[in-house]
CSV table of C-alpha atoms and ligand atoms in Angstrom, one decimal:
chain,number,residue,atom,x,y,z
A,1,MET,CA,0.0,-0.3,0.1
A,2,SER,CA,1.6,3.3,-0.8
A,3,GLU,CA,1.2,6.7,1.8
A,4,LEU,CA,-1.6,8.8,0.9
A,5,VAL,CA,-0.9,12.2,-0.3
A,6,ASN,CA,-1.4,15.1,1.6
A,7,ILE,CA,-3.6,17.7,0.0
A,8,LEU,CA,-4.7,21.2,0.3
A,9,ILE,CA,-7.3,22.7,-1.5
A,10,ILE,CA,-8.0,26.3,-1.3
A,11,GLU,CA,-10.8,27.6,-3.2
A,12,PRO,CA,-13.4,30.0,-2.4
A,13,SER,CA,-15.8,27.6,-5.2
A,14,TYR,CA,-17.5,25.0,-3.5
A,15,LEU,CA,-18.0,23.6,-7.6
A,16,VAL,CA,-14.1,23.8,-8.5
A,17,ARG,CA,-13.4,21.9,-4.6
A,18,GLU,CA,-15.8,19.2,-5.8
A,19,GLY,CA,-14.7,19.3,-9.1
A,20,LEU,CA,-10.8,19.2,-8.3
A,21,LYS,CA,-11.6,16.0,-5.8
A,22,THR,CA,-13.5,14.4,-8.5
A,23,LEU,CA,-10.6,14.3,-11.3
A,24,LEU,CA,-7.8,14.3,-8.4
A,25,THR,CA,-9.8,10.8,-7.4
A,26,GLN,CA,-9.9,10.0,-11.4
A,27,THR,CA,-5.8,9.7,-11.6
A,28,GLY,CA,-5.8,6.7,-9.5
A,29,LEU,CA,-4.1,8.6,-6.5
A,30,ALA,CA,-4.4,7.9,-3.2
A,31,PHE,CA,-4.9,11.0,-1.4
A,32,ARG,CA,-6.3,12.8,1.9
A,33,VAL,CA,-7.8,15.9,1.4
A,34,GLU,CA,-8.3,18.9,3.4
A,35,GLU,CA,-10.2,22.0,1.9
A,36,THR,CA,-10.9,25.6,2.8
A,37,ALA,CA,-13.0,28.7,1.3
A,38,VAL,CA,-11.0,31.0,2.8
A,39,ILE,CA,-8.1,31.4,5.0
A,40,ASN,CA,-8.8,32.3,8.6
A,41,GLY,CA,-5.2,33.4,9.9
A,42,SER,CA,-2.6,32.9,7.8
A,43,PHE,CA,-1.3,30.8,4.5
A,44,GLN,CA,1.8,29.6,6.0
A,45,LYS,CA,-0.1,28.3,9.6
A,46,LEU,CA,-2.5,26.3,7.2
A,47,VAL,CA,0.9,25.0,5.6
A,48,GLU,CA,2.5,24.0,8.9
A,49,LYS,CA,-1.2,23.0,10.3
A,50,HIS,CA,-2.1,19.9,7.6
A,51,GLN,CA,1.3,19.4,5.8
A,52,PRO,CA,0.5,19.0,2.7
A,53,ARG,CA,2.6,17.4,-0.7
A,54,LEU,CA,0.5,19.3,-2.6
A,55,VAL,CA,-1.8,22.8,-2.1
A,56,PHE,CA,-4.3,24.2,-5.1
A,57,ILE,CA,-5.1,27.4,-4.1
A,58,ASN,CA,-7.0,29.9,-6.0
A,59,THR,CA,-4.5,32.3,-7.7
A,60,LEU,CA,-6.2,36.0,-6.2
A,61,LEU,CA,-6.1,34.1,-2.4
A,62,LEU,CA,-2.3,33.4,-3.1
A,63,HIS,CA,-1.5,36.8,-4.3
A,64,SER,CA,-3.2,38.3,-1.0
A,65,HIS,CA,-2.0,35.8,1.8
A,66,TRP,CA,1.8,35.3,0.3
A,67,HIS,CA,4.1,36.1,3.1
A,68,GLY,CA,6.9,34.0,3.0
A,69,ASN,CA,10.0,31.9,0.8
A,70,ARG,CA,9.7,29.4,-1.5
A,71,ASN,CA,13.2,28.4,-0.6
A,72,LYS,CA,12.2,28.2,3.0
A,73,ALA,CA,10.1,25.8,5.9
A,74,PRO,CA,7.0,24.9,5.4
A,75,PHE,CA,7.3,26.1,1.5
A,76,GLN,CA,10.0,24.2,0.3
A,77,LYS,CA,8.9,20.6,0.1
A,78,LEU,CA,5.4,21.5,-1.4
A,79,GLN,CA,3.9,22.1,-5.0
A,80,ILE,CA,1.7,24.9,-5.2
A,81,ILE,CA,-1.0,24.7,-8.2
A,82,GLY,CA,-2.2,28.4,-8.6
A,83,LEU,CA,-6.2,28.2,-10.1
A,84,THR,CA,-6.8,30.7,-12.2
A,85,TRP,CA,-9.6,31.3,-14.5
A,86,SER,CA,-8.6,34.3,-16.5
A,87,ASP,CA,-5.5,36.4,-15.4
A,88,VAL,CA,-3.0,35.8,-13.2
A,89,PRO,CA,-2.4,38.0,-10.7
A,90,GLU,CA,1.1,39.7,-10.8
A,91,GLY,CA,3.7,38.2,-9.4
A,92,VAL,CA,2.1,35.4,-8.7
A,93,LEU,CA,3.6,33.3,-11.1
A,94,SER,CA,6.9,33.0,-9.3
A,95,HIS,CA,5.5,31.5,-6.0
A,96,CYS,CA,3.2,28.6,-8.3
A,97,ASP,CA,4.8,25.6,-9.6
A,98,PHE,CA,2.2,25.1,-12.1
A,99,VAL,CA,-0.7,26.9,-12.7
A,100,LEU,CA,-4.2,25.3,-13.7
A,101,ASP,CA,-6.6,26.9,-15.6
A,102,ILE,CA,-10.0,25.9,-14.6
A,103,THR,CA,-12.2,26.9,-17.6
A,104,SER,CA,-9.8,24.1,-19.4
A,105,SER,CA,-11.6,20.4,-20.8
A,106,LYS,CA,-11.7,18.0,-18.8
A,107,ALA,CA,-9.2,16.1,-21.0
A,108,ILE,CA,-6.9,18.9,-20.7
A,109,LEU,CA,-7.0,18.8,-17.0
A,110,MET,CA,-6.5,15.6,-16.8
A,111,HIS,CA,-3.2,15.5,-19.1
A,112,HIS,CA,-2.0,18.3,-16.7
A,113,PHE,CA,-2.8,16.1,-13.5
A,114,VAL,CA,-1.4,12.8,-14.3
A,115,HIS,CA,1.9,15.0,-15.6
A,116,PHE,CA,2.7,16.6,-12.4
A,117,ILE,CA,1.8,13.7,-10.3
A,118,THR,CA,3.5,11.2,-12.0
A,119,LYS,CA,6.9,13.5,-12.7
A,120,LEU,CA,6.6,14.0,-8.6
A,121,GLY,CA,6.7,10.2,-8.0
A,122,LEU,CA,3.2,10.4,-6.7
A,123,ILE,CA,2.0,7.3,-7.9
A,124,ASN,CA,4.2,4.2,-8.9
A,125,ASP,CA,3.6,1.2,-10.0
A,126,GLU,CA,6.2,-0.7,-8.5
A,127,LYS,CA,5.6,0.1,-5.1
A,128,GLY,CA,1.9,-2.1,-4.5
A,129,SER,CA,3.5,-5.1,-5.0
A,130,GLU,CA,6.5,-4.8,-3.2
A,131,SER,CA,7.2,-7.1,-1.0
A,132,ILE,CA,9.0,-6.9,2.2
A,133,SER,CA,13.0,-7.3,1.9
A,134,GLU,CA,14.9,-9.9,4.3
A,135,ARG,CA,16.6,-7.3,6.3
A,136,GLU,CA,12.9,-6.0,6.9
A,137,SER,CA,11.6,-9.8,7.7
A,138,ASP,CA,14.2,-9.8,10.5
A,139,VAL,CA,12.9,-6.4,12.1
A,140,LEU,CA,9.0,-7.8,11.6
A,141,ARG,CA,10.2,-11.1,13.4
A,142,LEU,CA,11.5,-8.7,16.7
A,143,VAL,CA,8.5,-6.5,16.4
A,144,ALA,CA,6.5,-9.3,16.4
A,145,LEU,CA,8.0,-11.3,19.9
A,146,GLY,CA,8.0,-7.8,21.3
A,147,TYR,CA,10.7,-6.1,21.1
A,148,THR,CA,11.6,-2.5,21.4
A,149,ASN,CA,12.8,-0.6,18.9
A,150,ASN,CA,16.4,0.0,21.0
A,151,GLU,CA,16.5,-4.0,21.3
A,152,ILE,CA,16.1,-4.0,17.8
A,153,SER,CA,18.9,-1.9,17.3
A,154,GLU,CA,21.1,-3.9,20.3
A,155,ARG,CA,20.1,-7.1,18.3
A,156,LEU,CA,20.8,-6.5,14.6
A,157,PHE,CA,23.5,-4.0,15.3
A,158,ILE,CA,21.6,-1.1,13.3
A,159,SER,CA,20.9,2.4,14.6
A,160,VAL,CA,17.6,3.0,16.6
A,161,HIS,CA,16.9,5.7,13.5
A,162,THR,CA,17.6,2.6,11.2
A,163,VAL,CA,14.8,0.3,12.7
A,164,MET,CA,12.7,2.7,12.8
A,165,THR,CA,12.8,3.2,9.0
A,166,HIS,CA,12.4,-0.5,8.8
A,167,ARG,CA,9.3,-0.6,10.7
A,168,LYS,CA,8.0,2.3,8.9
A,169,ASN,CA,8.7,0.5,5.4
A,170,ILE,CA,6.7,-2.5,6.8
A,171,THR,CA,3.8,-1.0,7.7
A,172,ARG,CA,3.6,1.0,4.6
A,173,LYS,CA,3.9,-2.4,2.9
A,174,LEU,CA,1.3,-4.9,4.3
A,175,GLY,CA,-0.9,-1.9,5.3
A,176,ILE,CA,-0.6,-3.0,8.6
A,177,LYS,CA,-0.1,-0.6,11.6
A,178,THR,CA,-0.1,-2.1,15.2
A,179,VAL,CA,2.9,-4.6,16.7
A,180,ALA,CA,-0.3,-6.6,17.7
A,181,GLY,CA,-1.3,-7.1,13.7
A,182,LEU,CA,2.6,-7.7,12.8
A,183,THR,CA,2.3,-10.4,14.9
A,184,VAL,CA,-1.0,-11.7,13.6
A,185,TYR,CA,0.4,-11.3,9.9
A,186,SER,CA,4.0,-12.9,11.4
A,187,ILE,CA,2.8,-16.0,12.5
A,188,LEU,CA,0.5,-16.1,9.3
A,189,ASN,CA,3.5,-15.8,7.5
A,190,LYS,CA,5.4,-18.5,9.6
A,191,LEU,CA,8.2,-16.0,10.8
A,192,VAL,CA,7.4,-16.5,13.9
A,193,GLU,CA,5.4,-19.5,15.9
A,194,SER,CA,2.6,-18.9,18.3
A,195,GLY,CA,5.1,-21.2,21.2
A,196,GLU,CA,7.6,-18.1,20.8
A,197,LEU,CA,5.0,-15.5,21.4
A,198,LYS,CA,4.7,-17.3,25.0
A,199,GLY,CA,5.9,-15.0,27.7
A,200,ARG,CA,6.5,-12.2,25.5
A,201,ALA,CA,2.4,-12.0,24.3
A,202,SER,CA,1.9,-8.9,27.0
A,203,ALA,CA,4.3,-7.1,25.2
A,204,SER,CA,3.2,-7.6,22.1
A,205,ILE,CA,-0.2,-5.9,23.0
A,206,GLU,CA,0.5,-2.6,23.0
B,1,MET,CA,-28.8,15.4,-1.2
B,2,LEU,CA,-29.1,16.5,2.4
B,3,ILE,CA,-31.7,15.4,3.9
B,4,HIS,CA,-34.3,18.3,5.3
B,5,GLN,CA,-37.2,18.5,7.7
B,6,ASP,CA,-40.1,17.9,5.5
B,7,MET,CA,-39.1,15.0,3.9
B,8,LYS,CA,-40.6,11.4,5.0
B,9,MET,CA,-38.0,9.4,7.8
B,10,ALA,CA,-38.9,6.5,5.3
B,11,ASP,CA,-37.1,8.2,2.3
B,12,VAL,CA,-34.3,9.3,4.5
B,13,VAL,CA,-33.7,5.4,5.1
B,14,HIS,CA,-34.1,4.6,1.5
B,15,LEU,CA,-31.5,7.7,0.1
B,16,ASN,CA,-29.1,6.2,3.1
B,17,HIS,CA,-29.4,2.7,4.7
B,18,HIS,CA,-26.4,3.5,6.5
B,19,LEU,CA,-28.7,6.1,8.6
B,20,LEU,CA,-30.6,3.8,10.3
B,21,HIS,CA,-28.6,3.3,13.5
B,22,VAL,CA,-28.1,6.6,13.7
B,23,ILE,CA,-31.8,7.9,13.9
B,24,ASN,CA,-32.1,4.7,16.7
B,25,ARG,CA,-29.5,6.6,18.7
B,26,PHE,CA,-32.2,9.5,19.0
B,27,GLY,CA,-34.9,7.0,20.0
B,28,ILE,CA,-37.1,6.8,16.9
B,29,GLN,CA,-37.3,3.4,16.0
B,30,LEU,CA,-39.1,1.8,12.8
B,31,GLY,CA,-42.2,2.3,11.7
B,32,TYR,CA,-42.0,5.2,10.5
B,33,GLY,CA,-45.8,5.3,8.4
B,34,GLU,CA,-45.8,8.6,6.5
B,35,LYS,CA,-44.7,10.7,9.2
B,36,THR,CA,-42.0,13.6,8.0
B,37,VAL,CA,-38.8,14.1,9.7
B,38,SER,CA,-39.9,16.7,11.6
B,39,GLN,CA,-43.0,15.5,12.7
B,40,LEU,CA,-41.0,12.1,14.1
B,41,CYS,CA,-38.8,14.6,16.0
B,42,ALA,CA,-41.5,16.5,17.5
B,43,THR,CA,-42.6,13.0,18.8
B,44,HIS,CA,-39.9,12.0,20.2
B,45,LYS,CA,-38.4,14.8,21.7
B,46,VAL,CA,-35.9,15.7,19.7
B,47,PRO,CA,-34.3,19.3,18.4
B,48,LEU,CA,-34.5,19.0,14.9
B,49,PRO,CA,-31.7,20.9,14.4
B,50,PHE,CA,-29.8,18.8,16.0
B,51,PHE,CA,-31.5,16.0,14.5
B,52,LEU,CA,-30.7,17.4,11.1
B,53,GLU,CA,-27.7,18.2,11.3
B,54,ILE,CA,-25.9,14.8,12.9
B,55,VAL,CA,-27.8,12.9,10.2
B,56,ASN,CA,-26.1,15.1,7.4
B,57,THR,CA,-23.0,15.1,9.0
B,58,PHE,CA,-23.3,10.9,9.0
B,59,HIS,CA,-25.0,11.1,5.6
B,60,ASP,CA,-22.2,13.0,3.5
B,61,PRO,CA,-18.7,13.6,5.8
B,62,SER,CA,-17.8,16.7,3.6
B,63,TYR,CA,-20.9,18.5,4.8
B,64,PHE,CA,-19.5,19.4,8.6
B,65,PRO,CA,-21.6,22.5,9.7
B,66,LEU,CA,-19.4,24.1,12.1
B,67,GLU,CA,-21.1,26.9,12.9
B,68,SER,CA,-24.8,25.4,13.4
B,69,LEU,CA,-22.8,22.7,15.5
B,70,LEU,CA,-21.1,24.6,17.9
B,71,GLN,CA,-25.1,26.0,18.4
B,72,PHE,CA,-25.9,23.0,20.3
B,73,LYS,CA,-25.9,21.7,24.1
B,74,ALA,CA,-22.6,19.7,24.9
B,75,SER,CA,-25.4,17.4,27.2
B,76,ARG,CA,-27.1,17.3,24.2
B,77,LEU,CA,-24.2,16.1,22.4
B,78,ILE,CA,-22.7,13.5,25.1
B,79,GLU,CA,-26.4,12.1,25.5
B,80,TYR,CA,-25.9,11.3,21.6
B,81,LEU,CA,-22.2,10.2,22.1
B,82,GLN,CA,-23.1,8.0,25.0
B,83,GLN,CA,-26.1,6.4,22.6
B,84,THR,CA,-23.0,6.1,20.3
B,85,HIS,CA,-21.0,4.1,22.6
B,86,SER,CA,-23.5,1.8,23.8
B,87,TYR,CA,-24.3,1.1,20.0
B,88,TYR,CA,-21.2,-0.1,19.4
B,89,LEU,CA,-20.0,-2.0,22.7
B,90,GLU,CA,-23.7,-3.9,23.4
B,91,PHE,CA,-24.3,-4.6,19.1
B,92,ARG,CA,-21.7,-3.7,17.2
B,93,ILE,CA,-18.9,-5.9,18.9
B,94,PRO,CA,-20.5,-8.5,20.2
B,95,GLU,CA,-21.9,-9.2,16.3
B,96,ILE,CA,-18.4,-9.2,15.0
B,97,GLU,CA,-17.5,-11.4,17.8
B,98,ASN,CA,-20.0,-13.6,17.0
B,99,TYR,CA,-19.3,-13.7,13.1
B,100,ILE,CA,-15.7,-14.9,14.0
B,101,GLN,CA,-17.1,-17.4,16.2
B,102,ARG,CA,-19.3,-18.9,13.5
B,103,LEU,CA,-16.5,-19.2,11.3
B,104,ASN,CA,-15.8,-22.5,13.9
B,105,ASN,CA,-18.1,-24.4,11.6
B,106,ASP,CA,-15.9,-24.5,8.9
B,107,SER,CA,-13.8,-27.4,9.0
B,108,SER,CA,-11.5,-26.4,6.5
B,109,PHE,CA,-10.5,-23.4,8.1
B,110,ASP,CA,-7.7,-23.8,9.9
B,111,GLU,CA,-8.0,-23.9,14.5
B,112,ALA,CA,-5.4,-21.7,14.5
B,113,ILE,CA,-6.6,-19.0,12.8
B,114,LYS,CA,-9.8,-18.6,14.0
B,115,VAL,CA,-8.4,-18.5,17.5
B,116,LEU,CA,-5.9,-15.8,16.0
B,117,LEU,CA,-8.8,-13.8,14.8
B,118,LEU,CA,-11.0,-14.1,17.9
B,119,ASP,CA,-7.7,-13.3,20.1
B,120,PHE,CA,-7.0,-10.2,18.1
B,121,PHE,CA,-10.7,-8.8,17.7
B,122,GLY,CA,-10.8,-9.4,21.7
B,123,GLN,CA,-7.8,-7.3,21.7
B,124,TYR,CA,-9.5,-4.5,19.7
B,125,SER,CA,-12.6,-4.8,21.9
B,126,HIS,CA,-10.7,-3.7,24.6
B,127,GLU,CA,-8.9,-1.3,23.6
B,128,LEU,CA,-12.3,0.1,22.3
B,129,THR,CA,-13.9,-0.2,25.5
B,130,VAL,CA,-11.1,1.8,27.6
B,131,HIS,CA,-11.3,3.9,25.3
B,132,ILE,CA,-14.5,5.0,25.6
B,133,ASN,CA,-15.0,4.3,29.6
B,134,LYS,CA,-12.4,7.2,30.0
B,135,GLU,CA,-14.1,9.4,28.2
B,136,GLU,CA,-17.7,8.7,29.9
B,137,GLN,CA,-15.6,7.6,33.2
B,138,ARG,CA,-13.2,11.3,33.3
B,139,VAL,CA,-14.3,13.4,30.3
B,140,TYR,CA,-18.1,13.6,30.0
B,141,PRO,CA,-18.6,14.3,33.7
B,142,TYR,CA,-16.5,16.8,33.6
B,143,VAL,CA,-18.1,18.5,30.7
B,144,LEU,CA,-21.9,18.1,32.1
B,145,ALA,CA,-20.5,20.1,35.9
B,146,LEU,CA,-19.2,22.9,33.4
B,147,GLU,CA,-22.2,23.0,31.8
B,148,GLN,CA,-24.0,23.3,34.8
B,149,PHE,CA,-21.8,25.4,36.9
B,150,LEU,CA,-22.6,28.1,33.7
B,151,GLU,CA,-25.9,27.9,34.1
B,152,SER,CA,-26.3,27.7,37.9
B,153,GLU,CA,-27.3,31.3,38.9
B,154,ARG,CA,-24.9,31.3,41.9
B,155,SER,CA,-21.8,29.1,42.3
B,156,ASP,CA,-19.1,27.8,44.9
B,157,GLN,CA,-15.5,28.3,44.8
B,158,GLU,CA,-14.4,24.6,45.6
B,159,GLN,CA,-16.7,23.5,42.7
B,160,LEU,CA,-15.2,26.4,40.2
B,161,GLU,CA,-11.6,25.1,41.7
B,162,LEU,CA,-12.2,21.5,40.4
B,163,LEU,CA,-13.0,22.9,37.4
B,164,LYS,CA,-9.9,25.0,36.3
B,165,ALA,CA,-8.1,21.5,37.3
B,166,TYR,CA,-9.2,20.3,34.0
B,167,SER,CA,-8.7,20.9,30.7
B,168,ILE,CA,-10.2,19.6,27.7
B,169,HIS,CA,-7.1,20.2,26.3
B,170,GLU,CA,-5.5,17.0,28.0
B,171,TYR,CA,-8.6,15.3,26.3
B,172,GLU,CA,-7.9,16.8,22.6
B,173,GLU,CA,-4.3,15.7,23.3
B,174,ASP,CA,-4.1,12.5,23.9
B,175,HIS,CA,-7.5,11.4,22.3
B,176,GLU,CA,-5.9,8.6,20.3
B,177,ASN,CA,-7.4,6.9,17.1
B,178,VAL,CA,-9.2,3.8,17.7
B,179,GLU,CA,-9.4,2.6,14.2
B,180,ASP,CA,-6.1,1.1,14.0
B,181,LYS,CA,-6.2,-2.6,14.7
B,182,LEU,CA,-9.7,-2.2,12.8
B,183,PHE,CA,-7.5,-1.0,9.6
B,184,ASP,CA,-4.8,-4.4,10.3
B,185,LEU,CA,-7.0,-6.5,10.4
B,186,LYS,CA,-9.4,-5.6,7.4
B,187,ASN,CA,-5.7,-6.2,5.7
B,188,ILE,CA,-5.1,-9.2,7.5
B,189,ILE,CA,-8.6,-10.2,6.3
B,190,ILE,CA,-8.2,-9.1,2.8
B,191,LYS,CA,-4.1,-9.9,2.3
B,192,TYR,CA,-2.8,-12.5,4.4
B,193,ILE,CA,-6.0,-15.3,5.5
B,194,PRO,CA,-5.0,-18.3,4.0
B,195,SER,CA,-7.5,-18.1,0.7
B,196,PRO,CA,-10.9,-20.1,2.5
B,197,LYS,CA,-12.5,-22.4,0.5
B,198,ASP,CA,-15.9,-20.2,1.3
B,199,SER,CA,-15.1,-16.8,1.8
B,200,ARG,CA,-19.1,-15.7,2.0
B,201,LEU,CA,-18.9,-15.5,6.2
B,202,LEU,CA,-15.4,-13.3,5.9
B,203,ASN,CA,-17.1,-11.0,3.1
B,204,LEU,CA,-19.8,-10.2,6.1
B,205,ILE,CA,-17.4,-9.7,8.4
B,206,LEU,CA,-15.5,-7.2,6.2
B,207,HIS,CA,-18.2,-5.5,5.8
B,208,GLU,CA,-19.4,-5.2,9.3
B,209,ILE,CA,-15.6,-3.4,10.0
B,210,PHE,CA,-16.3,-1.3,7.7
B,211,GLU,CA,-19.7,0.1,8.6
B,212,LEU,CA,-18.0,-0.3,12.2
B,213,GLU,CA,-14.9,2.4,10.8
B,214,LYS,CA,-17.4,4.3,8.9
B,215,ASP,CA,-19.2,4.8,12.0
B,216,LEU,CA,-15.9,5.0,14.3
B,217,ASN,CA,-14.8,8.1,12.1
B,218,ASN,CA,-17.7,10.1,12.3
B,219,HIS,CA,-17.8,9.5,16.2
B,220,GLN,CA,-14.8,11.1,16.6
B,221,HIS,CA,-15.0,13.8,14.0
B,222,ILE,CA,-17.7,15.0,16.1
B,223,GLU,CA,-15.8,14.2,19.1
B,224,ASP,CA,-12.8,16.3,18.1
B,225,LEU,CA,-14.1,19.3,16.0
B,226,ILE,CA,-17.6,20.0,17.9
B,227,LEU,CA,-17.4,19.2,21.3
B,228,VAL,CA,-13.8,20.3,22.1
B,229,PRO,CA,-14.5,23.7,20.3
B,230,ILE,CA,-17.7,23.8,22.5
B,231,VAL,CA,-15.8,22.8,25.6
B,232,GLU,CA,-13.1,25.4,24.7
B,233,LYS,CA,-15.8,28.0,24.2
B,234,MET,CA,-17.1,27.3,27.9
B,235,GLU,CA,-14.0,27.1,29.5
B,236,ILE,CA,-13.2,30.7,28.2
B,237,GLU,CA,-16.5,32.2,29.7
B,238,LEU,CA,-15.7,30.1,33.1
B,239,ARG,CA,-11.8,31.8,33.3
B,240,LYS,CA,-14.4,35.2,32.3
B,241,SER,CA,-16.6,34.4,35.0
B,242,THR,CA,-17.2,37.1,37.4
B,243,LYS,CA,-19.7,35.3,39.0
B,244,ARG,CA,-19.9,36.1,42.9
B,245,THR,CA,-19.2,33.5,45.1
B,246,LYS,CA,-21.6,32.4,48.1
C,301,LIG,FE1,-16.2,8.4,22.0
C,302,LIG,FE1,-13.2,9.0,21.4
């Protein structure tokens, strides 16, 4: 399972917001959307709160609310897509990674969507079928047996940070978040035997 | 399409049958006849705007009428949330448990896997019970006491201090997500269970889990996005409270 992409839509028009969501769904992107018709407070606060990967924003709103630096947090890691239906307000172009003319036909809009979504690597076909690596299954085994990140790091001679990265990848690939769930998976796939769990069982219930 | 007061309740169910349980939580049971939403609400002494907003929030998650929901009394909201809790604990959870137990009748199913599923679900229902108990024993009583305090004419200092000792922020911060294990269970059944001869019972279990998850999501939304702000508003009032103490 690939991770959900956070998307923030800032656009006064309900119709446009709905239309955007419909098109996004049709691209096959797995996403979670936060939407707002207005900016209460600042644009930066909104971005910090929702941590989106993509922001669709009405260019007029962007024009009146822009105080920031595209090369600095929190703006450097996200893509800003300006929405416009006529002229783009002056100076706004340089803040946008892309400008979308909302009067375009469906075919053109879809073409743009798929283009920047694939360019950003947000849709990747291989990830879905990716199974866990040998190292990951070593980590998974120990997680299932109820070991903590520290203990796993000591046993496998890797840093705690690496353990956490492995765990994140395991969860993403399997679609299983909890220790108890990973334990069930490990038993079903014979990474551990239920006998081994005895005595550590209490640790596996978070 | 949103649900409005002049619709026949029967049509509401035809439009979205997932609402059946939500309607029940207001004490309105089947056998609606030709009565409209507003007529049935009147008969059952349910405030119509409250009914409409809750039902519509469930019906269409993108319709979240924050402004109007913030007008409602906390005690009214808590009554609804409690009804929902008891629906989970007394009805939905035992029902899923039942279904999982029925897997026993299928001899093509490995014994160990049945035990695994039942165990896992048992852990989940324990987790949910703990979560709900905490809300009903700690959080809701606080909110109700706060409401009563603000509504009463006079107040005693002791009560005031007691109320000031807790804040809904504590709840907001450690209000954990209770859907993680359900999410896992779905994937375990969909992806990782050895394929059974007959999936029909498992399909039913999955269906139930999806329903429960949707319901919990809405419930959590109401707690986080409506209950918390309402209580925050009351807390501000409390702090400003210039009431004369006895
Ligand atoms: Fe609750
Ligand atoms: Fe809750």
